[in-house]
PDB file of C-alpha atoms in Angstrom:
ATOM      1  CA  MET A   1      59.371 -63.907 -30.854  1.00 51.00           C
ATOM      2  CA  ASN A   2      55.739 -63.867 -30.607  1.00 54.00           C
ATOM      3  CA  GLU A   3      53.723 -60.860 -30.995  1.00 53.00           C
ATOM      4  CA  LYS A   4      49.901 -60.555 -29.038  1.00 54.00           C
ATOM      5  CA  TYR A   5      47.675 -58.245 -30.908  1.00 54.00           C
ATOM      6  CA  ILE A   6      44.761 -56.362 -28.785  1.00 55.00           C
ATOM      7  CA  LYS A   7      41.553 -55.955 -30.549  1.00 56.00           C
ATOM      8  CA  ILE A   8      40.766 -52.237 -30.403  1.00 54.00           C
ATOM      9  CA  PRO A   9      36.912 -52.107 -30.629  1.00 55.00           C
ATOM     10  CA  PRO A  10      35.899 -49.216 -33.534  1.00 56.00           C
ATOM     11  CA  ILE A  11      35.681 -45.616 -32.233  1.00 52.00           C
ATOM     12  CA  ALA A  12      31.746 -45.669 -33.389  1.00 52.00           C
ATOM     13  CA  SER A  13      30.604 -48.309 -31.168  1.00 52.00           C
ATOM     14  CA  PHE A  14      32.959 -46.922 -28.280  1.00 48.00           C
ATOM     15  CA  VAL A  15      30.896 -43.382 -28.602  1.00 49.00           C
ATOM     16  CA  LYS A  16      27.857 -44.954 -28.664  1.00 51.00           C
ATOM     17  CA  LEU A  17      28.273 -47.091 -25.735  1.00 51.00           C
ATOM     18  CA  ASN A  18      29.890 -44.150 -23.781  1.00 55.00           C
ATOM     19  CA  SER A  19      27.781 -41.127 -24.751  1.00 53.00           C
ATOM     20  CA  PRO A  20      24.863 -39.794 -22.717  1.00 56.00           C
ATOM     21  CA  PRO A  21      21.609 -41.209 -23.298  1.00 56.00           C
ATOM     22  CA  ILE A  22      19.474 -38.664 -25.755  1.00 53.00           C
ATOM     23  CA  LEU A  23      16.045 -37.200 -23.944  1.00 53.00           C
ATOM     24  CA  LYS A  24      13.182 -38.179 -26.078  1.00 54.00           C
ATOM     25  CA  ILE A  25      10.666 -35.042 -25.564  1.00 54.00           C
ATOM     26  CA  ASP A  26       7.199 -36.141 -25.976  1.00 61.00           C
ATOM     27  CA  LYS A  27       5.417 -33.752 -28.690  1.00 59.00           C
ATOM     28  CA  LYS A  28       2.543 -33.742 -25.668  1.00 60.00           C
ATOM     29  CA  SER A  29       4.989 -32.427 -22.873  1.00 63.00           C
ATOM     30  CA  LYS A  30       5.665 -29.489 -25.577  1.00 58.00           C
ATOM     31  CA  ILE A  31       2.036 -28.837 -25.976  1.00 59.00           C
ATOM     32  CA  HIS A  32       1.111 -29.194 -22.517  1.00 57.00           C
ATOM     33  CA  SER A  33       4.070 -26.620 -21.326  1.00 63.00           C
ATOM     34  CA  LYS A  34       3.126 -24.112 -24.285  1.00 59.00           C
ATOM     35  CA  ASN A  35      -0.583 -24.261 -23.177  1.00 57.00           C
ATOM     36  CA  GLN A  36       0.452 -23.614 -19.388  1.00 56.00           C
ATOM     37  CA  LYS A  37       2.649 -20.876 -20.258  1.00 59.00           C
ATOM     38  CA  VAL A  38      -0.198 -19.002 -22.398  1.00 54.00           C
ATOM     39  CA  ILE A  39      -2.479 -19.812 -19.646  1.00 53.00           C
ATOM     40  CA  ASP A  40      -0.391 -18.115 -16.654  1.00 57.00           C
ATOM     41  CA  ASN A  41       0.122 -15.406 -19.411  1.00 60.00           C
ATOM     42  CA  SER A  42      -3.478 -14.959 -19.447  1.00 65.00           C
ATOM     43  CA  THR A  43      -3.806 -15.352 -15.855  1.00 65.00           C
ATOM     44  CA  GLN A  44      -1.527 -12.592 -15.166  1.00 72.00           C
ATOM     45  CA  PHE A  45      -2.921 -10.267 -17.832  1.00 71.00           C
ATOM     46  CA  ASN A  46      -6.831 -10.741 -16.026  1.00 79.00           C
ATOM     47  CA  ASN A  47      -5.259 -10.223 -13.144  1.00 81.00           C
ATOM     48  CA  SER A  48      -3.756  -7.022 -13.669  1.00 86.00           C
ATOM     49  CA  LEU A  49      -6.634  -5.918 -15.251  1.00 91.00           C
ATOM     50  CA  THR A  50      -9.113  -6.989 -12.429  1.00 92.00           C
ATOM     51  CA  THR A  51      -6.437  -5.070 -10.098  1.00 92.00           C
ATOM     52  CA  ILE A  52      -6.847  -1.192 -11.947  1.00 94.00           C
ATOM     53  CA  ALA A  53     -10.312  -2.242 -11.919  1.00 96.00           C
ATOM     54  CA  ILE A  54     -10.382  -2.574  -8.121  1.00 96.00           C
ATOM     55  CA  LEU A  55      -8.156   0.603  -7.233  1.00 96.00           C
ATOM     56  CA  SER A  56     -10.370   2.652  -9.664  1.00 97.00           C
ATOM     57  CA  VAL A  57     -13.665   1.157  -7.669  1.00 97.00           C
ATOM     58  CA  LEU A  58     -11.889   1.804  -4.294  1.00 97.00           C
ATOM     59  CA  LEU A  59     -10.750   5.650  -5.260  1.00 97.00           C
ATOM     60  CA  CYS A  60     -14.111   6.381  -6.552  1.00 97.00           C
ATOM     61  CA  PHE A  61     -15.148   4.897  -2.898  1.00 97.00           C
ATOM     62  CA  GLN A  62     -12.743   7.438  -1.231  1.00 97.00           C
ATOM     63  CA  VAL A  63     -13.643  10.407  -2.852  1.00 96.00           C
ATOM     64  CA  ALA A  64     -17.529   9.799  -2.655  1.00 96.00           C
ATOM     65  CA  ILE A  65     -17.081   8.766   1.093  1.00 96.00           C
ATOM     66  CA  SER A  66     -15.354  12.172   1.655  1.00 95.00           C
ATOM     67  CA  LEU A  67     -17.495  14.269   0.154  1.00 94.00           C
ATOM     68  CA  ASN A  68     -19.958  14.026   2.995  1.00 93.00           C
ATOM     69  CA  PRO A  69     -19.204  15.542   6.476  1.00 92.00           C
ATOM     70  CA  HIS A  70     -16.287  14.489   8.855  1.00 91.00           C
ATOM     71  CA  SER A  71     -16.634  13.698  12.537  1.00 89.00           C
ATOM     72  CA  GLY A  72     -17.284  16.961  14.442  1.00 92.00           C
ATOM     73  CA  GLU A  73     -18.062  19.044  11.809  1.00 92.00           C
ATOM     74  CA  SER A  74     -18.924  22.612  12.725  1.00 90.00           C
ATOM     75  CA  GLN A  75     -19.728  21.375  16.607  1.00 93.00           C
ATOM     76  CA  PRO A  76     -17.296  23.543  19.237  1.00 94.00           C
ATOM     77  CA  PRO A  77     -15.596  23.618  21.178  1.00 94.00           C
ATOM     78  CA  MET A  78     -13.805  19.971  20.266  1.00 95.00           C
ATOM     79  CA  PHE A  79     -14.475  19.730  16.498  1.00 95.00           C
ATOM     80  CA  GLY A  80     -14.377  15.884  16.563  1.00 94.00           C
ATOM     81  CA  ASP A  81     -11.790  13.562  15.480  1.00 94.00           C
ATOM     82  CA  TYR A  82     -11.380  15.475  11.940  1.00 95.00           C
ATOM     83  CA  GLU A  83      -9.877  18.429  14.256  1.00 96.00           C
ATOM     84  CA  ALA A  84      -7.783  16.012  16.731  1.00 96.00           C
ATOM     85  CA  GLN A  85      -5.874  14.888  13.294  1.00 96.00           C
ATOM     86  CA  ARG A  86      -5.394  19.014  12.350  1.00 97.00           C
ATOM     87  CA  HIS A  87      -4.491  19.852  15.721  1.00 98.00           C
ATOM     88  CA  TRP A  88      -1.716  17.190  15.935  1.00 98.00           C
ATOM     89  CA  MET A  89      -0.220  18.866  12.770  1.00 98.00           C
ATOM     90  CA  GLU A  90      -0.374  21.943  14.460  1.00 98.00           C
ATOM     91  CA  ILE A  91       1.333  20.794  17.637  1.00 98.00           C
ATOM     92  CA  THR A  92       3.971  18.867  15.958  1.00 98.00           C
ATOM     93  CA  TYR A  93       4.844  21.700  12.995  1.00 98.00           C
ATOM     94  CA  ASN A  94       5.438  24.077  16.226  1.00 98.00           C
ATOM     95  CA  LEU A  95       6.618  22.660  19.029  1.00 98.00           C
ATOM     96  CA  PRO A  96       9.802  21.042  19.748  1.00 98.00           C
ATOM     97  CA  ILE A  97       9.971  17.345  19.950  1.00 97.00           C
ATOM     98  CA  GLU A  98      10.345  16.939  23.535  1.00 96.00           C
ATOM     99  CA  GLN A  99       7.156  19.056  24.195  1.00 97.00           C
ATOM    100  CA  TRP A 100       4.975  16.969  21.634  1.00 98.00           C
ATOM    101  CA  TYR A 101       3.697  14.645  24.585  1.00 98.00           C
ATOM    102  CA  ILE A 102       3.757  17.060  27.691  1.00 97.00           C
ATOM    103  CA  ASN A 103       1.144  19.082  28.852  1.00 97.00           C
ATOM    104  CA  GLY A 104       1.929  23.059  28.460  1.00 95.00           C
ATOM    105  CA  THR A 105       1.054  26.389  27.746  1.00 94.00           C
ATOM    106  CA  HIS A 106       1.106  25.877  24.173  1.00 96.00           C
ATOM    107  CA  ASN A 107      -0.155  22.011  24.423  1.00 97.00           C
ATOM    108  CA  ASP A 108      -3.016  21.236  26.140  1.00 96.00           C
ATOM    109  CA  LEU A 109      -3.308  17.735  26.638  1.00 97.00           C
ATOM    110  CA  LEU A 110      -7.162  17.849  27.445  1.00 96.00           C
ATOM    111  CA  TYR A 111      -7.701  19.578  24.101  1.00 97.00           C
ATOM    112  CA  TRP A 112      -6.961  16.315  21.804  1.00 97.00           C
ATOM    113  CA  GLY A 113      -3.592  15.607  23.201  1.00 97.00           C
ATOM    114  CA  LEU A 114      -1.248  13.218  21.253  1.00 96.00           C
ATOM    115  CA  ASP A 115      -1.669   9.886  22.114  1.00 94.00           C
ATOM    116  CA  TYR A 116      -0.211   7.927  19.645  1.00 94.00           C
ATOM    117  CA  PRO A 117       3.155   6.605  18.687  1.00 94.00           C
ATOM    118  CA  PRO A 118       6.200   8.847  17.599  1.00 96.00           C
ATOM    119  CA  LEU A 119       5.545   6.889  14.036  1.00 96.00           C
ATOM    120  CA  THR A 120       2.182   8.614  13.746  1.00 95.00           C
ATOM    121  CA  ALA A 121       3.586  11.784  15.249  1.00 98.00           C
ATOM    122  CA  TYR A 122       6.496  12.324  12.755  1.00 98.00           C
ATOM    123  CA  HIS A 123       3.870  11.452  10.058  1.00 97.00           C
ATOM    124  CA  HIS A 124       1.635  14.430  11.389  1.00 98.00           C
ATOM    125  CA  TYR A 125       4.800  16.669  11.103  1.00 98.00           C
ATOM    126  CA  LEU A 126       5.377  15.983   7.499  1.00 98.00           C
ATOM    127  CA  LEU A 127       1.555  16.914   6.850  1.00 98.00           C
ATOM    128  CA  GLY A 128       2.055  19.747   8.870  1.00 98.00           C
ATOM    129  CA  VAL A 129       5.149  20.884   6.709  1.00 98.00           C
ATOM    130  CA  PHE A 130       3.011  20.710   3.906  1.00 98.00           C
ATOM    131  CA  SER A 131      -0.088  22.397   5.564  1.00 98.00           C
ATOM    132  CA  HIS A 132       2.051  25.114   6.656  1.00 98.00           C
ATOM    133  CA  LYS A 133       3.159  26.102   3.046  1.00 98.00           C
ATOM    134  CA  ILE A 134      -0.056  25.718   1.464  1.00 98.00           C
ATOM    135  CA  ASN A 135      -1.370  28.255   4.199  1.00 98.00           C
ATOM    136  CA  LYS A 136       0.091  28.808   7.431  1.00 97.00           C
ATOM    137  CA  THR A 137      -3.441  29.677   9.278  1.00 98.00           C
ATOM    138  CA  TRP A 138      -4.226  25.886   9.214  1.00 98.00           C
ATOM    139  CA  VAL A 139      -1.604  24.925  11.626  1.00 98.00           C
ATOM    140  CA  GLU A 140      -1.009  28.333  13.256  1.00 98.00           C
ATOM    141  CA  LEU A 141      -0.470  27.896  17.006  1.00 97.00           C
ATOM    142  CA  LEU A 142      -3.078  27.838  18.968  1.00 96.00           C
ATOM    143  CA  ASP A 143      -5.514  30.119  16.833  1.00 96.00           C
ATOM    144  CA  SER A 144      -6.083  27.573  14.394  1.00 97.00           C
ATOM    145  CA  ARG A 145      -8.339  25.539  16.953  1.00 96.00           C
ATOM    146  CA  GLY A 146     -11.856  24.414  14.822  1.00 96.00           C
ATOM    147  CA  PHE A 147     -10.548  25.705  11.419  1.00 96.00           C
ATOM    148  CA  GLU A 148     -12.717  24.484   9.084  1.00 95.00           C
ATOM    149  CA  SER A 149     -12.995  25.855   4.735  1.00 96.00           C
ATOM    150  CA  VAL A 150     -13.564  23.788   1.785  1.00 95.00           C
ATOM    151  CA  THR A 151      -9.953  23.965   1.014  1.00 97.00           C
ATOM    152  CA  HIS A 152      -8.765  22.811   4.203  1.00 97.00           C
ATOM    153  CA  LYS A 153     -11.300  19.652   3.754  1.00 96.00           C
ATOM    154  CA  LEU A 154     -10.032  18.712   0.433  1.00 96.00           C
ATOM    155  CA  PHE A 155      -6.438  18.774   1.774  1.00 97.00           C
ATOM    156  CA  MET A 156      -7.561  16.729   4.684  1.00 96.00           C
ATOM    157  CA  ARG A 157      -8.711  14.365   2.371  1.00 96.00           C
ATOM    158  CA  LEU A 158      -6.088  13.964   0.677  1.00 96.00           C
ATOM    159  CA  SER A 159      -3.761  13.450   3.148  1.00 96.00           C
ATOM    160  CA  ALA A 160      -5.963  10.067   3.953  1.00 95.00           C
ATOM    161  CA  ILE A 161      -5.800   9.085   0.542  1.00 96.00           C
ATOM    162  CA  ILE A 162      -2.411   9.909  -0.975  1.00 96.00           C
ATOM    163  CA  PRO A 163      -0.746   7.802   1.795  1.00 95.00           C
ATOM    164  CA  PHE A 164      -3.032   4.763   1.690  1.00 96.00           C
ATOM    165  CA  PHE A 165      -1.590   4.482  -1.772  1.00 97.00           C
ATOM    166  CA  ILE A 166       1.838   4.953  -1.169  1.00 96.00           C
ATOM    167  CA  PHE A 167       1.982   2.975   2.460  1.00 94.00           C
ATOM    168  CA  TYR A 168      -0.990   0.560   3.176  1.00 94.00           C
ATOM    169  CA  LEU A 169      -1.619  -1.013  -0.960  1.00 95.00           C
ATOM    170  CA  PRO A 170       2.072  -1.796  -1.985  1.00 95.00           C
ATOM    171  CA  PRO A 171       2.795  -4.491   0.748  1.00 93.00           C
ATOM    172  CA  LEU A 172      -0.739  -5.712  -0.223  1.00 92.00           C
ATOM    173  CA  LEU A 173      -0.140  -5.877  -3.941  1.00 91.00           C
ATOM    174  CA  PHE A 174       3.491  -7.567  -2.938  1.00 89.00           C
ATOM    175  CA  PHE A 175       1.936  -9.978  -0.972  1.00 86.00           C
ATOM    176  CA  PHE A 176      -1.670 -11.056  -2.339  1.00 84.00           C
ATOM    177  CA  PHE A 177       0.627 -11.258  -5.935  1.00 81.00           C
ATOM    178  CA  SER A 178       3.865 -12.724  -4.804  1.00 80.00           C
ATOM    179  CA  LYS A 179       5.215 -16.287  -6.896  1.00 67.00           C
ATOM    180  CA  SER A 180       3.981 -17.979  -3.722  1.00 65.00           C
ATOM    181  CA  ALA A 181       0.244 -16.410  -3.757  1.00 61.00           C
ATOM    182  CA  LYS A 182      -2.503 -18.109  -5.300  1.00 67.00           C
ATOM    183  CA  LYS A 183      -2.833 -16.099  -8.801  1.00 64.00           C
ATOM    184  CA  SER A 184      -6.862 -17.466  -9.211  1.00 63.00           C
ATOM    185  CA  SER A 185      -7.639 -15.734  -5.525  1.00 75.00           C
ATOM    186  CA  SER A 186      -5.630 -12.681  -5.000  1.00 82.00           C
ATOM    187  CA  PRO A 187      -7.613 -10.362  -6.867  1.00 87.00           C
ATOM    188  CA  VAL A 188     -10.504 -11.452  -4.748  1.00 89.00           C
ATOM    189  CA  LEU A 189      -8.115 -11.207  -1.536  1.00 89.00           C
ATOM    190  CA  LEU A 190      -7.081  -7.813  -2.512  1.00 92.00           C
ATOM    191  CA  ALA A 191     -10.699  -6.290  -2.983  1.00 94.00           C
ATOM    192  CA  SER A 192     -11.499  -7.813   0.271  1.00 93.00           C
ATOM    193  CA  ALA A 193      -8.410  -5.930   2.041  1.00 93.00           C
ATOM    194  CA  VAL A 194      -8.806  -2.412   0.489  1.00 95.00           C
ATOM    195  CA  LEU A 195     -12.840  -2.383   0.211  1.00 95.00           C
ATOM    196  CA  TYR A 196     -13.559  -3.054   3.670  1.00 93.00           C
ATOM    197  CA  PRO A 197     -16.325  -1.034   4.522  1.00 94.00           C
ATOM    198  CA  VAL A 198     -15.205   0.526   7.987  1.00 93.00           C
ATOM    199  CA  LEU A 199     -11.599   1.103   6.958  1.00 92.00           C
ATOM    200  CA  LEU A 200     -13.036   3.258   3.971  1.00 95.00           C
ATOM    201  CA  ILE A 201     -15.699   4.785   6.266  1.00 93.00           C
ATOM    202  CA  ILE A 202     -13.094   5.641   9.069  1.00 92.00           C
ATOM    203  CA  ASP A 203     -10.054   6.511   6.996  1.00 92.00           C
ATOM    204  CA  ASN A 204     -11.882   8.674   4.151  1.00 93.00           C
ATOM    205  CA  GLY A 205     -15.286   9.915   6.455  1.00 91.00           C
ATOM    206  CA  HIS A 206     -14.927  10.340  10.108  1.00 86.00           C
ATOM    207  CA  PHE A 207     -11.350  11.035  11.166  1.00 77.00           C
ATOM    208  CA  GLN A 208     -10.480  13.232   7.617  1.00 59.00           C
TER     209      GLN A 208
END
């Protein structure tokens, strides 16, 4: 009986032939990767400092502008757009929602009638709540028309500055500093958006 033997290759050669190829990482690639990380971290740090500087300048501008006279200051009978903002707090705080946009005994639409969408009205209602807690004479129905004082002016100025940082600024920061945004230009875009002169003057000088 003839026996045939099958020659089995050594295990070492089998492993060598069937093992996945070993990736060789170039030293230059490692150095480049490390350098890129350093650059990215440095850019992020610089952007953070630049953002803080921009927001500090913004706040300084807002405060400086707010120290100047507002629209219609001491000018009866309408007292300007400043009075319009205050009057909307008065109306929304004291009257039920269904009367906010309707002409009536307590809501003369010819005297700064509420002509903005409901979202603005709700915003003024919340401001009216805070205003009443501080000093109820600021939003007293009918009797508060044309009210002006240093303390009330401070409140009105803050009612423009604080919502700016709460509602307007965060979406800008998210947009300009998102992963898809170009990091090098983000601070410039942010500065152009928040330091826009017309926006600053209207929000912090003219209206409130």
